[in-house]
Coordinates of C-alpha atoms in Angstrom, one line a residue:
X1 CA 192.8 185.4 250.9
X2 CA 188.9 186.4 250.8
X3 CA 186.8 185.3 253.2
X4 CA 183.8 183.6 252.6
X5 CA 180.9 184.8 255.0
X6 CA 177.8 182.2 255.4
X7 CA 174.6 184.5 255.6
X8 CA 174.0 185.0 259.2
X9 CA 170.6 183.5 259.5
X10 CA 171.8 180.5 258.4
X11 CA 172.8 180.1 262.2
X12 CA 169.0 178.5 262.5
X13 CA 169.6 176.1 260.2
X14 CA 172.4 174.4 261.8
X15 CA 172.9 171.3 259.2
X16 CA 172.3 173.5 256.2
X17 CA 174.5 175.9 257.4
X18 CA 177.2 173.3 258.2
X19 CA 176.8 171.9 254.4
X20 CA 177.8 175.4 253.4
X21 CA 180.3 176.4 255.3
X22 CA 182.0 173.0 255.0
X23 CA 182.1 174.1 251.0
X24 CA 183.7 177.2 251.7
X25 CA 185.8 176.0 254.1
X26 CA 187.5 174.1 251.5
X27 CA 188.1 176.6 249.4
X28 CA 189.6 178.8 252.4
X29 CA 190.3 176.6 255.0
X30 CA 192.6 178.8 257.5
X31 CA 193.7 175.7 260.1
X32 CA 197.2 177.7 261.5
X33 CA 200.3 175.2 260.5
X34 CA 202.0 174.0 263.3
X35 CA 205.7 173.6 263.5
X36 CA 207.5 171.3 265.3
X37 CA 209.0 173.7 268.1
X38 CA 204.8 174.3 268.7
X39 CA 204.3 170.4 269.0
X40 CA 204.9 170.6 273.4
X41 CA 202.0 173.3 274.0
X42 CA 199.4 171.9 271.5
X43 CA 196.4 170.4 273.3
X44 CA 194.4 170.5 269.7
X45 CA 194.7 170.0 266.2
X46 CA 192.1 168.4 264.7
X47 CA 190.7 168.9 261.3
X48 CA 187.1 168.7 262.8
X49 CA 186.9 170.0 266.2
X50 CA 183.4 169.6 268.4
X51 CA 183.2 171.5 271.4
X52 CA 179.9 171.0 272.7
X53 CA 177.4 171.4 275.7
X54 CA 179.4 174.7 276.2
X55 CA 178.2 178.2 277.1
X56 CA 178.9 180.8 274.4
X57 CA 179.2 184.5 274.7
X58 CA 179.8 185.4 271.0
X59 CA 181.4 188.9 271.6
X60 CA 178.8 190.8 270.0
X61 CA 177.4 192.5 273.5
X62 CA 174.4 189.4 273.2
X63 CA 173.7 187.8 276.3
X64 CA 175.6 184.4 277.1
X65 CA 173.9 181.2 275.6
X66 CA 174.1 178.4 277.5
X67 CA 174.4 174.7 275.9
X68 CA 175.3 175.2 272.9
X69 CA 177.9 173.2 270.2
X70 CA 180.3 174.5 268.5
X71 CA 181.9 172.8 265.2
X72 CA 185.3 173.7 263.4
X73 CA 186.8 172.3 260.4
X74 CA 190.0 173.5 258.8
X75 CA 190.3 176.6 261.8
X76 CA 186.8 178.2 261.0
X77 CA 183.7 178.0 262.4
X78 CA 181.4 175.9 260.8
X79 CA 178.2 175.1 262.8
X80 CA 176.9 176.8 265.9
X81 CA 174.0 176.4 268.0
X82 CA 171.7 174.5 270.8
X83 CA 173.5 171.2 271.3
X84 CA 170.1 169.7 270.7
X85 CA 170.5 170.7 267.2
X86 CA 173.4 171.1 266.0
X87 CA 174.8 167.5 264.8
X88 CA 178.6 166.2 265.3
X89 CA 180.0 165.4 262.5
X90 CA 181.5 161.9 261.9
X91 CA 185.0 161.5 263.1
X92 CA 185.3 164.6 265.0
X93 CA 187.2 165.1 268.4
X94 CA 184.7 165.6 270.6
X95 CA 185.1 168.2 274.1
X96 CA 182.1 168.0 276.7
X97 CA 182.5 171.6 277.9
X98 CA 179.8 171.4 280.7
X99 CA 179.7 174.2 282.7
X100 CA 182.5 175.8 281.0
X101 CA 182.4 179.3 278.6
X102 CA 183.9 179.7 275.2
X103 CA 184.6 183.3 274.3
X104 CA 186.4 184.7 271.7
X105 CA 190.4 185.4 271.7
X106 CA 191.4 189.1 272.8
X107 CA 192.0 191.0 270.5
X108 CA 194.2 193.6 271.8
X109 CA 195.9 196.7 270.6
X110 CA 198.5 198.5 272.4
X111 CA 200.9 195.6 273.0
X112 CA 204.4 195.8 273.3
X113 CA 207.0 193.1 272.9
X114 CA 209.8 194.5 274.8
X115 CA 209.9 195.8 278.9
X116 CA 212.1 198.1 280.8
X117 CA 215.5 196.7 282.0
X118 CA 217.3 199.5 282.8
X119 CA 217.1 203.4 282.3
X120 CA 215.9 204.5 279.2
X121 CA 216.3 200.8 278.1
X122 CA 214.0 198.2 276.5
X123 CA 214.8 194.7 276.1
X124 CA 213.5 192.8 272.9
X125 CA 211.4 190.1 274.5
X126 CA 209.1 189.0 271.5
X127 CA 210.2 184.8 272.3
X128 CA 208.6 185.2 275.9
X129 CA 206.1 188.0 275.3
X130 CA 204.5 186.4 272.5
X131 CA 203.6 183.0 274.4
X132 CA 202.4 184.9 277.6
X133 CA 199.8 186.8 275.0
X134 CA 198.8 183.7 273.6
X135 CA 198.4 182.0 276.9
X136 CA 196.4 184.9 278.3
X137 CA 194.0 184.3 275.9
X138 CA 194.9 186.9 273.3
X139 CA 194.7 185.7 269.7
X140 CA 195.3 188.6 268.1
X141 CA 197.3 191.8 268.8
X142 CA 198.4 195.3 267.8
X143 CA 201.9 196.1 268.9
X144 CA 201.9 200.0 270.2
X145 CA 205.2 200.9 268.8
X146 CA 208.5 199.1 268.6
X147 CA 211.7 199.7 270.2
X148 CA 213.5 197.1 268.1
X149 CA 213.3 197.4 265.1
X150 CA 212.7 194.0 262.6
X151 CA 212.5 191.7 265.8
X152 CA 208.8 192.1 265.8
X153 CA 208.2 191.9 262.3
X154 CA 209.9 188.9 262.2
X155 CA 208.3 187.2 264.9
X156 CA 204.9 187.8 263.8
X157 CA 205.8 186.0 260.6
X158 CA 207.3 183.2 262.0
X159 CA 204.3 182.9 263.9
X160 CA 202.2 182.9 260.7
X161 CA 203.9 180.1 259.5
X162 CA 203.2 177.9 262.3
X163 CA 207.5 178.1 263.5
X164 CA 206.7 180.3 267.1
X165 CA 203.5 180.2 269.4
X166 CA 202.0 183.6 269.4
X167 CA 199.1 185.7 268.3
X168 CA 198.3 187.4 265.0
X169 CA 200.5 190.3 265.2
X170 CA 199.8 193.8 263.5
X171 CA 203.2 194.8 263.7
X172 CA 204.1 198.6 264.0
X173 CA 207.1 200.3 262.8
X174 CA 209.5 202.1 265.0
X175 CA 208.1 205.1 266.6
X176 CA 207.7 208.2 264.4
X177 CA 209.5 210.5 267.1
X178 CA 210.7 214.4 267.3
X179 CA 213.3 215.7 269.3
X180 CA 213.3 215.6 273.0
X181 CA 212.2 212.2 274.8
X182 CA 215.9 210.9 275.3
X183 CA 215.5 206.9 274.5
X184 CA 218.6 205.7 272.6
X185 CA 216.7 203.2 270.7
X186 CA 214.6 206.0 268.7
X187 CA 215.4 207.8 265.7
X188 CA 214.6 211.4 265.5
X189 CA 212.3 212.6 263.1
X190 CA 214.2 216.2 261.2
X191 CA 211.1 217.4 259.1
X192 CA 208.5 215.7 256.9
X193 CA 211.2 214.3 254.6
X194 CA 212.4 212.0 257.7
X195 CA 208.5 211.3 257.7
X196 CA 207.9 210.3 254.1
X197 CA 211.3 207.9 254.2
X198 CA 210.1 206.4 257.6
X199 CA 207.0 205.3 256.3
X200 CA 208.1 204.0 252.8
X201 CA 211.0 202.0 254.3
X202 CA 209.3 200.4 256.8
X203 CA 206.1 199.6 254.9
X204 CA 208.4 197.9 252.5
X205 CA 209.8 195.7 255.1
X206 CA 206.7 194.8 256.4
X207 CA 204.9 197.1 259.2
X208 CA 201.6 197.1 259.3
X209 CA 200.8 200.0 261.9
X210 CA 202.2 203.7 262.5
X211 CA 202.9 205.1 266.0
X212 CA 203.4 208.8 266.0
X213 CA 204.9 209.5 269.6
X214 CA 204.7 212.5 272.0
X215 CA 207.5 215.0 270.4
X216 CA 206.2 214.5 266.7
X217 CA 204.4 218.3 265.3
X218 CA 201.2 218.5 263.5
X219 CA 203.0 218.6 259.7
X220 CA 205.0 215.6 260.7
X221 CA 201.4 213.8 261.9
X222 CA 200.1 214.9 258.4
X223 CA 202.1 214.0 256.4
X224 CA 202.6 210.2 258.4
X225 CA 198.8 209.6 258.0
X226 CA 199.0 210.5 254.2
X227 CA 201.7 208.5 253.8
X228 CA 200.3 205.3 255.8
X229 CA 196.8 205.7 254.2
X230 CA 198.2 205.8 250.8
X231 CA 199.6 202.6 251.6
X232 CA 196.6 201.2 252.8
X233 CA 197.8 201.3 256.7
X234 CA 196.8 202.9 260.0
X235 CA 198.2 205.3 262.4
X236 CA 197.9 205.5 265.7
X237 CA 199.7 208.3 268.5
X238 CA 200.6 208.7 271.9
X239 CA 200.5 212.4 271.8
X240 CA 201.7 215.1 273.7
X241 CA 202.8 218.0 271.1
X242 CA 199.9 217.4 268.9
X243 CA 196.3 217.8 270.7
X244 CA 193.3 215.4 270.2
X245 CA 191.4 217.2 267.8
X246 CA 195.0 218.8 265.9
X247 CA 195.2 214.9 265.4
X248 CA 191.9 214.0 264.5
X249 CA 192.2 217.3 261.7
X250 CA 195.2 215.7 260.0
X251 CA 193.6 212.1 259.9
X252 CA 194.7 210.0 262.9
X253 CA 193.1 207.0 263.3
X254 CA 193.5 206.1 267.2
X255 CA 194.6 208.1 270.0
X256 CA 196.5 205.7 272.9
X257 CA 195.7 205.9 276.6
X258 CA 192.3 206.8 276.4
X259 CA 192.0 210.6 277.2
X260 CA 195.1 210.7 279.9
X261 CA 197.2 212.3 277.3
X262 CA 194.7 215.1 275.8
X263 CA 196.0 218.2 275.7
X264 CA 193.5 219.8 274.6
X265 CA 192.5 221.5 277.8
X266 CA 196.1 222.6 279.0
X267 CA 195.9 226.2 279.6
X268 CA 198.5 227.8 277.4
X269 CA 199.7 225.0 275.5
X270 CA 202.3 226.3 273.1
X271 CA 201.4 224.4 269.5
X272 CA 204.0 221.3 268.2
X273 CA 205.1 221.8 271.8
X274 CA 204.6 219.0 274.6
X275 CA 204.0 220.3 277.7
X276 CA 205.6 217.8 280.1
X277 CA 205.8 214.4 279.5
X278 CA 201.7 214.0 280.1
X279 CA 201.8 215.1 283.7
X280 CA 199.9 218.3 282.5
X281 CA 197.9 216.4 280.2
X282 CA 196.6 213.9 283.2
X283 CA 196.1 217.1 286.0
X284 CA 193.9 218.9 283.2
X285 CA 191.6 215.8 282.4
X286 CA 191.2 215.2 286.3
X287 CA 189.9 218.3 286.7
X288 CA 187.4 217.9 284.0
X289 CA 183.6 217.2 284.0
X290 CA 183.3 214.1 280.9
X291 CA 179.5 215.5 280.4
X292 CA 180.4 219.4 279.8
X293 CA 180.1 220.8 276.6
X294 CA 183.8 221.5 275.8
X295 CA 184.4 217.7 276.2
X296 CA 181.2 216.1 274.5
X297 CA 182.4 218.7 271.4
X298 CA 185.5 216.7 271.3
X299 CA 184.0 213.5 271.6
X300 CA 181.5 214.6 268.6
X301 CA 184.7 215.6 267.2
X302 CA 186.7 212.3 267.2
X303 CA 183.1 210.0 266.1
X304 CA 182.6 212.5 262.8
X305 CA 186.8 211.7 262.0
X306 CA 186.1 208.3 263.0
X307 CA 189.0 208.2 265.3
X308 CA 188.8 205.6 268.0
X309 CA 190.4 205.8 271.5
X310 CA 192.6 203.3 273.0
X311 CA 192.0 202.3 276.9
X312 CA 194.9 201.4 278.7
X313 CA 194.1 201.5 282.0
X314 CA 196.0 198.6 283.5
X315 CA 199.3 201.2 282.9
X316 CA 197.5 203.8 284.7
X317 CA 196.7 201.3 287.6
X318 CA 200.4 200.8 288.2
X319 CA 200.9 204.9 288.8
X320 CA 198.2 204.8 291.3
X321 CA 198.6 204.4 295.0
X322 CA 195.3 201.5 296.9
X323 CA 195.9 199.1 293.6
X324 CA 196.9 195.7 293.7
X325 CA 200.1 194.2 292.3
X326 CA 199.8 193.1 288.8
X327 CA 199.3 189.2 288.5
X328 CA 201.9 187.5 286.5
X329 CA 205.2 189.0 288.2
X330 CA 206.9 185.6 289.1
X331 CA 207.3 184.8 285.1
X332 CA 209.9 187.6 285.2
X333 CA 213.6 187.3 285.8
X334 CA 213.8 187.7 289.8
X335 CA 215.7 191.0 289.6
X336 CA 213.3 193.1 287.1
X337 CA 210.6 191.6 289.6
X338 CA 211.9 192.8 292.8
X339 CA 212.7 195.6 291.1
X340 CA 208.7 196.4 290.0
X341 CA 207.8 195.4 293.3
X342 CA 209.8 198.4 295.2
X343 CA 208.8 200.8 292.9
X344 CA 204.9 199.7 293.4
X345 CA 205.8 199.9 297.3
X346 CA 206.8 203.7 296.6
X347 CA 203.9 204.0 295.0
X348 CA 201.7 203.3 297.8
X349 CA 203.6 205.4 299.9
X350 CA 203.2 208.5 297.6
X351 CA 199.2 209.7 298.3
X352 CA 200.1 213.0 297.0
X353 CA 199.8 211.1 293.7
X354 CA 198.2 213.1 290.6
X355 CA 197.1 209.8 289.8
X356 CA 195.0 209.2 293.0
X357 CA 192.4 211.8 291.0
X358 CA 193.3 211.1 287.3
X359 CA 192.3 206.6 287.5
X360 CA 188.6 207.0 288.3
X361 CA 188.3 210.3 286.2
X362 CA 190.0 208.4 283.3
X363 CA 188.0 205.7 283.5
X364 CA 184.6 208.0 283.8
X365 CA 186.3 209.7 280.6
X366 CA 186.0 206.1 279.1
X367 CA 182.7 205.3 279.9
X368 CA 181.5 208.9 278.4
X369 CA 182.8 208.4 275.3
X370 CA 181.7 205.5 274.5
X371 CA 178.1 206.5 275.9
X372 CA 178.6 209.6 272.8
X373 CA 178.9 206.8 270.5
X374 CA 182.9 206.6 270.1
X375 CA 184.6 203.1 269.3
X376 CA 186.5 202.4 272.3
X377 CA 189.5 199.5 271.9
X378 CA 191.3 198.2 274.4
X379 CA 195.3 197.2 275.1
X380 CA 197.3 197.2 278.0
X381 CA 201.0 198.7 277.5
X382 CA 203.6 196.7 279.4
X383 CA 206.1 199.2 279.6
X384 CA 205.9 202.3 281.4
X385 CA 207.3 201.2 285.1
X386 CA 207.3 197.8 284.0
X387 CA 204.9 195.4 286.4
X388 CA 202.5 194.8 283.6
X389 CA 203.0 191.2 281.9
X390 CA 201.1 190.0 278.8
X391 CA 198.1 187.9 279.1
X392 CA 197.7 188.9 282.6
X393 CA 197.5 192.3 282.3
X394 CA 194.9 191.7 279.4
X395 CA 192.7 189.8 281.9
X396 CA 193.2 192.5 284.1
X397 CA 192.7 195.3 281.2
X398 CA 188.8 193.5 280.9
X399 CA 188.1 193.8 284.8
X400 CA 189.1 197.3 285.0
X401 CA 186.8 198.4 282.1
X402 CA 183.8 196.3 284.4
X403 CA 185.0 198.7 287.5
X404 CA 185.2 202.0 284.8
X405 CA 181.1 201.1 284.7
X406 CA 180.7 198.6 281.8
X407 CA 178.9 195.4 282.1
X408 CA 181.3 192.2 281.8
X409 CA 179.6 191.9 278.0
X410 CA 180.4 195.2 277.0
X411 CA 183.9 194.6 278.3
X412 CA 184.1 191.5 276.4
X413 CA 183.1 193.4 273.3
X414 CA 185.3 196.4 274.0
X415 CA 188.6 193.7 274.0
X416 CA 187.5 191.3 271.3
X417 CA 185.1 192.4 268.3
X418 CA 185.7 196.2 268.7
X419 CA 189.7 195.8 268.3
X420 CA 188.8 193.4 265.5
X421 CA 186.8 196.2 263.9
X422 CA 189.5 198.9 264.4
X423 CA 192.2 196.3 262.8
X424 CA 189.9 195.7 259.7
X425 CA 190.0 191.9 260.6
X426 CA 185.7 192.1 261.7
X427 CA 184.9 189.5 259.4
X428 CA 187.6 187.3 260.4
X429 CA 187.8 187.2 263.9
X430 CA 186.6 189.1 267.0
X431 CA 183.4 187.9 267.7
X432 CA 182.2 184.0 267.4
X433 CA 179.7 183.3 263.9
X434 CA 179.7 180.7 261.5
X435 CA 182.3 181.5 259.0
X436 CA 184.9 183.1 260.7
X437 CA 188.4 181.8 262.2
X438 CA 188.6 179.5 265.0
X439 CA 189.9 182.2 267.6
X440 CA 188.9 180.9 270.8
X441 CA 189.2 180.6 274.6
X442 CA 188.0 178.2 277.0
X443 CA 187.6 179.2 280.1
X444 CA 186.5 177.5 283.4
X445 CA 184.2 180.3 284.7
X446 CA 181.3 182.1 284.1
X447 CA 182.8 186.0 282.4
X448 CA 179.3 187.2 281.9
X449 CA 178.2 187.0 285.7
X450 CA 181.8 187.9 286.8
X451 CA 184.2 189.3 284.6
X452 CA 187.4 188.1 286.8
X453 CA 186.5 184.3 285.2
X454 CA 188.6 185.7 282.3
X455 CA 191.4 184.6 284.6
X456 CA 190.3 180.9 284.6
X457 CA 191.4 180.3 281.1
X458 CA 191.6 176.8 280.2
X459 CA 192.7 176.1 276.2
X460 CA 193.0 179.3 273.5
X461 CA 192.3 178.4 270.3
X462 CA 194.4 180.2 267.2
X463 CA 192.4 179.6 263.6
X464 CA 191.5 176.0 265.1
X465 CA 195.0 175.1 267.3
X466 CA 194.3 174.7 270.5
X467 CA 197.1 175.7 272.8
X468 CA 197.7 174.8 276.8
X469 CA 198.0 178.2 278.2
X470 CA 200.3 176.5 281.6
X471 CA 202.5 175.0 279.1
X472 CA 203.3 178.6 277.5
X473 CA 203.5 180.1 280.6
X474 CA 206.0 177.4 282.3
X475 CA 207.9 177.4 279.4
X476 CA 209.1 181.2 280.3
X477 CA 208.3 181.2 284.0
X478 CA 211.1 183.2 285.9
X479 CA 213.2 184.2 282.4
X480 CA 211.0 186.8 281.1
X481 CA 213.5 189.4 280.7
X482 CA 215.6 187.4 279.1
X483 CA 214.7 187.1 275.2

């Protein structure tokens, strides 16, 4: 359905603007249904909604706002401004949120909804997975390739029609894979034909995203972004056979894992070939100066395609010896945690790691390329070793971009309105203005002046629901794993 937008300095006038938006409102009103198997982790569900006396930080970069009211009717954004100013309407819940933040949902775009249980073997976990991202505080989300099949396609409409808790999900179609990675949940790609079915079939059943994986050659790529973009869809790759810039020539849209997996710098790289499964890719980026004129090229490079990068550093931070263990472990079945937890002992053991070099020279990669001008987007990809677990690991996605060198506002930005913009979903959701869904946390801390406050979160609000982010997460404690 079209959204409405309110002119944006109508945010002045707050009672005008509330006038307005309450007309248009009615003629898209975008409250999310609630089903009865939501009923035990809604906190909200008002038609009007005030939350008021609340610090705001809106997403866009601006600086925090302090005192402010914020008014939804129907699961959009009404009014919003100095408390002072901005009236209640009549019969409205009411939520004093003194001393506490509202900031908008995540919006997050390498998601997975399945984890490693065995070798070469991925569980379909989309019941558990999808209430941890909600309860994390992401609203909306971008799963990074799929392992299962319909599972996720069916979850994320179930969730649209109020039957599961969960985010907005941009659900991608099973990998588009060449020979040579070994999972047996992948189909392998023969030649461009394979291509052109692949993305017919599953855009009629429903995908919204392509994933081109590491084995996939540069016709295959080609002919998957044609095919996607005639469709009105976007592609995305974790590359290996196919270099950055290859990509960006045959109309990629988004390159995963930031620039651990560029090959465009391995010495000798055979073309359509992947050399090693992005061991060489990471050793060549460490030993690479972000500010030299080979790399800026292919930053310039990437902007002029308008390809944005993906950072996924909290996988990265698994593979590297001095980090923490992941928050979030004990919602997994004891076995898969203890299992995590040995191989993140190992890790710590192993300071011959490649890794040791490659995390900080990633992250400096990061910070460069945005500095170019490049849209960087932000997900978290709970697979790899395992260890990662949704929400948590998007919490912990936010802090690492702070320690990569951006300020907790940019962060903020980089994993709310800058996925929103990649999606397509900008003038929905992503940032918080009059107008646009009611996709919302409330945390208990302070993001702006510490970044780890993204941890404190207290109610997430999907188009106007308010959900209790410890009843989603008891509700799977110690089973994730299971379904």
């Amino acid at each position: 359905m079209p959204h409405r937008s309110l002119p944006s300095g109508l945010a002045v006038f707050p009672i005008l603007a509330l006038l307005l938006a309450t007309l248009a409102d009615d003629l898209v009103a975008q409250r999310a249904p609630v089903g009865p198997a939501l009923r035990s982790y809604v906190r909200f569900d008002a038609e009007v909604l005030a939350l008021t006396h609340v610090r705001v930080i809106d997403g866009t970069g601006a600086s925090a706002r302090n005192d402010q009211t914020l008014i939804v009717r129907d699961g959009r954004i009404v009014a919003l401004g100095p408390a002072a100013s901005t009236p209640v309407p009549a019969g409205a819940e009411v939520v004093d949120l003194t001393g506490k933040t509202v900031m908008p949902g995540l919006v997050m775009v390498h998601e997975h909804l399945y984890y490693p249980v065995g070798s070469g073997t991925y569980a379909n976990l989309t019941e558990s997975f999808s209430r941890l991202y909600l309860a994390g505080g992401v609203t909306s989300m971008r799963t990074g390739g799929n392992m299962n099949g319909f599972a996720e396609l069916l979850v994320a409409k179930a969730i649209q029609r109020g039957e599961k808790p969960g985010p907005f999900i941009d659900a991608t179609a099973p990998y588009l894979e060449g020979p040579g990675m070994g999972f047996n949940q992948l189909v392998t790609l023969r030649d461009t034909n394979d291509v052109k079915r692949h993305v017919a079939y599953w855009a009629a059943e429903g995908a919204t995203s392509f994933k081109a994986y590491m084995n996939i050659t540069r016709d295959e790529l080609r002919v998957a972004a044609r095919e996607a973009h005639a469709r009105g869809l976007k592609i995305t790759g974790h590359l290996c056979s196919v270099t950055y810039r290859e990509a960006a020539d045959v109309g990629i849209d988004d390159l995963e894992h930031g620039f651990f997996a560029m090959n465009d710098f391995v010495p000798n790289k055979t073309p359509d070939r992947c050399p090693g499964r992005g061991g060489a890719a990471t050793q060549s980026m460490a030993s690479l100066d972000p500010m030299s004129a080979d790399v800026q090229a292919l930053f310039r490079h990437l902007i002029e395609q308008n390809v944005a990068v993906t950072s996924t550093l909290a996988i990265f931070e698994t593979f590297t010896p001095g980090r923490p263990l992941p928050a979030g472990l004990d919602v997994l079945l004891p076995s898969l945690r203890e299992d995590f937890e040995r191989r993140h002992a190992a890790t710590q053991r192993n300071t011959q790691s490649p890794y040791a070099r490659a995390f900080p020279k990633g992250m400096a990669f990061e910070r460069a390329f945005v500095d170019a001008g490049g849209l960087l987007i932000a997900g978290t990809d709970p697979t790899g070793g395992g260890g990662l677990v949704p929400g948590f690991s998007n919490q912990r996605a936010l802090e690492l971009l702070v320690e990569a060198g951006f300020t907790p506002l940019e962060a903020i930005r980089i994993g709310t309105l800058n996925g929103a913009r990649y999606l397509g979903r900008d003038t929905l959701t992503g940032s918080l203005a009059v107008g646009k869904l009611a996709d919302l946390v409330v945390l208990q801390g302070d993001p702006s002046a510490d970044i780890s406050a993204v941890r404190t979160v207290q109610w997430v609000f999907r188009q106007g629901v308010g959900y209790d982010p410890k009843a989603l997460i008891e509700s799977v404690r110690g089973k994730a794993g299971l379904w």
